[in-house]
């Protein structure tokens, strides 16, 4: 069993139907994300925000949750 068997399961997929004014945020450290093709005639605005969290909210380099 591979990782794809897990993340492709229906209960793990979120699909967003965009509307004007929508904002979607995610945590790159805990989420795999992608986008589908879009009409290049439509404008896209992307912004990146970085938050500094306390160490107990991070995954430490060993890959284990911090305690």
mmCIF file of N, CA and C in Angstrom:
data_model
loop_
_atom_site.group_PDB
_atom_site.id
_atom_site.type_symbol
_atom_site.label_atom_id
_atom_site.label_comp_id
_atom_site.label_asym_id
_atom_site.label_seq_id
_atom_site.Cartn_x
_atom_site.Cartn_y
_atom_site.Cartn_z
ATOM 1 N N UNK A 1 0.834 -1.184 0.000
ATOM 2 C CA UNK A 1 0.000 0.000 0.000
ATOM 3 C C UNK A 1 0.874 1.242 0.000
ATOM 4 N N UNK A 2 0.586 2.175 -0.885
ATOM 5 C CA UNK A 2 1.386 3.386 -0.984
ATOM 6 C C UNK A 2 0.643 4.602 -0.457
ATOM 7 N N UNK A 3 1.365 5.695 -0.390
ATOM 8 C CA UNK A 3 0.786 6.948 0.088
ATOM 9 C C UNK A 3 -0.410 7.367 -0.771
ATOM 10 N N UNK A 4 -0.311 7.142 -2.076
ATOM 11 C CA UNK A 4 -1.415 7.495 -2.972
ATOM 12 C C UNK A 4 -2.704 6.778 -2.634
ATOM 13 N N UNK A 5 -2.598 5.583 -2.085
ATOM 14 C CA UNK A 5 -3.795 4.838 -1.683
ATOM 15 C C UNK A 5 -4.526 5.547 -0.553
ATOM 16 N N UNK A 6 -3.782 6.279 0.245
ATOM 17 C CA UNK A 6 -4.385 6.982 1.381
ATOM 18 C C UNK A 6 -4.914 8.349 0.964
ATOM 19 N N UNK A 7 -4.057 9.205 0.363
ATOM 20 C CA UNK A 7 -4.494 10.578 0.109
ATOM 21 C C UNK A 7 -5.513 10.693 -1.006
ATOM 22 N N UNK A 8 -5.694 9.666 -1.800
ATOM 23 C CA UNK A 8 -6.699 9.728 -2.861
ATOM 24 C C UNK A 8 -8.068 9.243 -2.402
ATOM 25 N N UNK A 9 -8.175 8.769 -1.160
ATOM 26 C CA UNK A 9 -9.474 8.330 -0.651
ATOM 27 C C UNK A 9 -10.421 9.517 -0.532
ATOM 28 N N UNK A 10 -11.667 9.289 -0.842
ATOM 29 C CA UNK A 10 -12.659 10.369 -0.896
ATOM 30 C C UNK A 10 -12.721 11.177 0.394
ATOM 31 N N UNK A 11 -12.608 10.574 1.541
ATOM 32 C CA UNK A 11 -12.703 11.311 2.801
ATOM 33 C C UNK A 11 -11.547 12.258 3.049
ATOM 34 N N UNK A 12 -10.478 12.158 2.255
ATOM 35 C CA UNK A 12 -9.306 12.996 2.438
ATOM 36 C C UNK A 12 -9.189 14.089 1.380
ATOM 37 N N UNK A 13 -10.178 14.234 0.516
ATOM 38 C CA UNK A 13 -10.106 15.186 -0.588
ATOM 39 C C UNK A 13 -11.059 16.354 -0.338
ATOM 40 N N UNK A 14 -10.533 17.562 -0.487
ATOM 41 C CA UNK A 14 -11.355 18.766 -0.420
ATOM 42 C C UNK A 14 -11.278 19.444 -1.787
ATOM 43 N N UNK A 15 -12.407 19.743 -2.365
ATOM 44 C CA UNK A 15 -12.471 20.449 -3.637
ATOM 45 C C UNK A 15 -13.193 21.766 -3.400
ATOM 46 N N UNK A 16 -12.613 22.843 -3.892
ATOM 47 C CA UNK A 16 -13.208 24.162 -3.680
ATOM 48 C C UNK A 16 -13.807 24.676 -4.978
ATOM 49 N N UNK A 17 -15.057 25.090 -4.922
ATOM 50 C CA UNK A 17 -15.720 25.743 -6.055
ATOM 51 C C UNK A 17 -15.602 27.247 -5.823
ATOM 52 N N UNK A 18 -14.678 27.880 -6.539
ATOM 53 C CA UNK A 18 -14.344 29.281 -6.301
ATOM 54 C C UNK A 18 -15.489 30.234 -6.601
ATOM 55 N N UNK A 19 -15.613 31.234 -5.732
ATOM 56 C CA UNK A 19 -16.533 32.348 -5.925
ATOM 57 C C UNK A 19 -15.763 33.624 -5.631
ATOM 58 N N UNK A 20 -16.202 34.737 -6.188
ATOM 59 C CA UNK A 20 -15.543 36.017 -5.962
ATOM 60 C C UNK A 20 -15.469 36.289 -4.459
ATOM 61 N N UNK A 21 -14.280 36.678 -4.006
ATOM 62 C CA UNK A 21 -14.075 37.005 -2.593
ATOM 63 C C UNK A 21 -13.589 35.852 -1.743
ATOM 64 N N UNK A 22 -13.504 34.656 -2.307
ATOM 65 C CA UNK A 22 -13.060 33.496 -1.532
ATOM 66 C C UNK A 22 -11.594 33.605 -1.151
ATOM 67 N N UNK A 23 -11.281 33.088 0.020
ATOM 68 C CA UNK A 23 -9.906 32.951 0.499
ATOM 69 C C UNK A 23 -9.776 31.535 1.019
ATOM 70 N N UNK A 24 -8.724 30.856 0.615
ATOM 71 C CA UNK A 24 -8.461 29.503 1.102
ATOM 72 C C UNK A 24 -7.067 29.495 1.701
ATOM 73 N N UNK A 25 -6.939 28.931 2.898
ATOM 74 C CA UNK A 25 -5.649 28.847 3.573
ATOM 75 C C UNK A 25 -5.382 27.389 3.928
ATOM 76 N N UNK A 26 -4.102 27.015 3.897
ATOM 77 C CA UNK A 26 -3.725 25.663 4.300
ATOM 78 C C UNK A 26 -2.337 25.694 4.898
ATOM 79 N N UNK A 27 -2.000 24.631 5.577
ATOM 80 C CA UNK A 27 -0.696 24.483 6.216
ATOM 81 C C UNK A 27 0.145 23.555 5.352
ATOM 82 N N UNK A 28 1.154 24.096 4.676
ATOM 83 C CA UNK A 28 1.987 23.286 3.790
ATOM 84 C C UNK A 28 2.692 22.145 4.512
ATOM 85 N N UNK A 29 2.888 22.281 5.809
ATOM 86 C CA UNK A 29 3.564 21.236 6.563
ATOM 87 C C UNK A 29 2.715 19.995 6.788
ATOM 88 N N UNK A 30 1.407 20.111 6.608
ATOM 89 C CA UNK A 30 0.514 19.002 6.916
ATOM 90 C C UNK A 30 -0.485 18.698 5.809
ATOM 91 N N UNK A 31 -0.261 19.237 4.623
ATOM 92 C CA UNK A 31 -1.255 19.074 3.570
ATOM 93 C C UNK A 31 -0.583 18.938 2.216
ATOM 94 N N UNK A 32 -1.064 18.003 1.426
ATOM 95 C CA UNK A 32 -0.651 17.939 0.020
ATOM 96 C C UNK A 32 -1.715 18.708 -0.758
ATOM 97 N N UNK A 33 -1.305 19.552 -1.674
ATOM 98 C CA UNK A 33 -2.283 20.335 -2.413
ATOM 99 C C UNK A 33 -1.880 20.438 -3.873
ATOM 100 N N UNK A 34 -2.883 20.740 -4.677
ATOM 101 C CA UNK A 34 -2.680 20.914 -6.110
ATOM 102 C C UNK A 34 -3.834 21.754 -6.634
ATOM 103 N N UNK A 35 -3.739 22.134 -7.877
ATOM 104 C CA UNK A 35 -4.855 22.836 -8.507
ATOM 105 C C UNK A 35 -5.135 22.191 -9.855
ATOM 106 N N UNK A 36 -6.366 22.274 -10.264
ATOM 107 C CA UNK A 36 -6.747 21.801 -11.585
ATOM 108 C C UNK A 36 -6.491 22.918 -12.592
ATOM 109 N N UNK A 37 -6.583 22.585 -13.847
ATOM 110 C CA UNK A 37 -6.419 23.590 -14.902
ATOM 111 C C UNK A 37 -7.462 24.699 -14.734
ATOM 112 N N UNK A 38 -7.110 25.890 -15.169
ATOM 113 C CA UNK A 38 -8.047 27.013 -15.089
ATOM 114 C C UNK A 38 -7.985 27.788 -16.389
ATOM 115 N N UNK A 39 -8.999 28.584 -16.630
ATOM 116 C CA UNK A 39 -9.086 29.393 -17.839
ATOM 117 C C UNK A 39 -8.057 30.524 -17.759
ATOM 118 N N UNK A 40 -7.060 30.548 -18.634
ATOM 119 C CA UNK A 40 -6.040 31.586 -18.562
ATOM 120 C C UNK A 40 -6.578 32.992 -18.813
ATOM 121 N N UNK A 41 -7.796 33.107 -19.298
ATOM 122 C CA UNK A 41 -8.401 34.424 -19.493
ATOM 123 C C UNK A 41 -8.850 35.036 -18.163
ATOM 124 N N UNK A 42 -8.942 34.208 -17.102
ATOM 125 C CA UNK A 42 -9.344 34.700 -15.781
ATOM 126 C C UNK A 42 -8.106 35.070 -14.978
ATOM 127 N N UNK A 43 -8.212 36.157 -14.229
ATOM 128 C CA UNK A 43 -7.112 36.571 -13.364
ATOM 129 C C UNK A 43 -7.034 35.685 -12.133
ATOM 130 N N UNK A 44 -5.801 35.493 -11.652
ATOM 131 C CA UNK A 44 -5.568 34.772 -10.397
ATOM 132 C C UNK A 44 -4.692 35.649 -9.525
ATOM 133 N N UNK A 45 -5.021 35.732 -8.255
ATOM 134 C CA UNK A 45 -4.211 36.478 -7.305
ATOM 135 C C UNK A 45 -3.792 35.518 -6.208
ATOM 136 N N UNK A 46 -2.503 35.334 -6.055
ATOM 137 C CA UNK A 46 -1.960 34.437 -5.038
ATOM 138 C C UNK A 46 -1.111 35.240 -4.072
ATOM 139 N N UNK A 47 -1.294 34.998 -2.796
ATOM 140 C CA UNK A 47 -0.495 35.647 -1.756
ATOM 141 C C UNK A 47 0.034 34.564 -0.831
ATOM 142 N N UNK A 48 1.230 34.771 -0.315
ATOM 143 C CA UNK A 48 1.810 33.820 0.625
ATOM 144 C C UNK A 48 1.974 34.506 1.969
ATOM 145 N N UNK A 49 1.627 33.801 3.015
ATOM 146 C CA UNK A 49 1.803 34.284 4.379
ATOM 147 C C UNK A 49 2.565 33.234 5.161
ATOM 148 N N UNK A 50 3.526 33.662 5.946
ATOM 149 C CA UNK A 50 4.280 32.749 6.795
ATOM 150 C C UNK A 50 4.023 33.130 8.245
ATOM 151 N N UNK A 51 3.661 32.144 9.053
ATOM 152 C CA UNK A 51 3.408 32.367 10.472
ATOM 153 C C UNK A 51 4.523 31.752 11.292
ATOM 154 N N UNK A 52 4.958 32.444 12.323
ATOM 155 C CA UNK A 52 5.938 31.886 13.236
ATOM 156 C C UNK A 52 5.164 31.279 14.405
ATOM 157 N N UNK A 53 5.274 29.976 14.539
ATOM 158 C CA UNK A 53 4.551 29.259 15.585
ATOM 159 C C UNK A 53 5.500 28.817 16.684
ATOM 160 N N UNK A 54 4.977 28.589 17.880
ATOM 161 C CA UNK A 54 5.830 28.068 18.944
ATOM 162 C C UNK A 54 6.269 26.634 18.612
ATOM 163 N N UNK A 55 7.416 26.190 19.151
ATOM 164 C CA UNK A 55 7.944 24.866 18.819
ATOM 165 C C UNK A 55 6.966 23.710 19.036
ATOM 166 N N UNK A 56 6.059 23.834 19.982
ATOM 167 C CA UNK A 56 5.121 22.730 20.239
ATOM 168 C C UNK A 56 4.082 22.581 19.129
ATOM 169 N N UNK A 57 4.076 23.492 18.164
ATOM 170 C CA UNK A 57 3.152 23.408 17.036
ATOM 171 C C UNK A 57 3.829 22.928 15.755
ATOM 172 N N UNK A 58 5.099 22.531 15.849
ATOM 173 C CA UNK A 58 5.870 22.126 14.688
ATOM 174 C C UNK A 58 6.194 20.634 14.709
ATOM 175 N N UNK A 59 6.497 20.103 13.568
ATOM 176 C CA UNK A 59 7.080 18.780 13.472
ATOM 177 C C UNK A 59 8.590 18.987 13.523
ATOM 178 N N UNK A 60 9.254 18.325 14.428
ATOM 179 C CA UNK A 60 10.700 18.489 14.563
ATOM 180 C C UNK A 60 11.410 17.710 13.477
ATOM 181 N N UNK A 61 12.683 18.009 13.177
ATOM 182 C CA UNK A 61 13.391 17.354 12.059
ATOM 183 C C UNK A 61 13.353 15.835 12.064
ATOM 184 N N UNK A 62 13.232 15.202 13.204
ATOM 185 C CA UNK A 62 13.175 13.739 13.240
ATOM 186 C C UNK A 62 11.886 13.205 12.618
ATOM 187 N N UNK A 63 10.915 14.098 12.416
ATOM 188 C CA UNK A 63 9.632 13.681 11.842
ATOM 189 C C UNK A 63 8.603 13.350 12.896
ATOM 190 N N UNK A 64 8.965 13.446 14.162
ATOM 191 C CA UNK A 64 8.038 13.148 15.262
ATOM 192 C C UNK A 64 7.400 14.421 15.749
ATOM 193 N N UNK A 65 6.146 14.338 16.194
ATOM 194 C CA UNK A 65 5.519 15.537 16.753
ATOM 195 C C UNK A 65 6.309 16.016 17.968
ATOM 196 N N UNK A 66 6.456 17.324 18.095
ATOM 197 C CA UNK A 66 7.124 17.886 19.269
ATOM 198 C C UNK A 66 6.277 17.634 20.501
ATOM 199 N N UNK A 67 6.919 17.449 21.626
ATOM 200 C CA UNK A 67 6.160 17.229 22.883
ATOM 201 C C UNK A 67 6.356 18.359 23.834
#
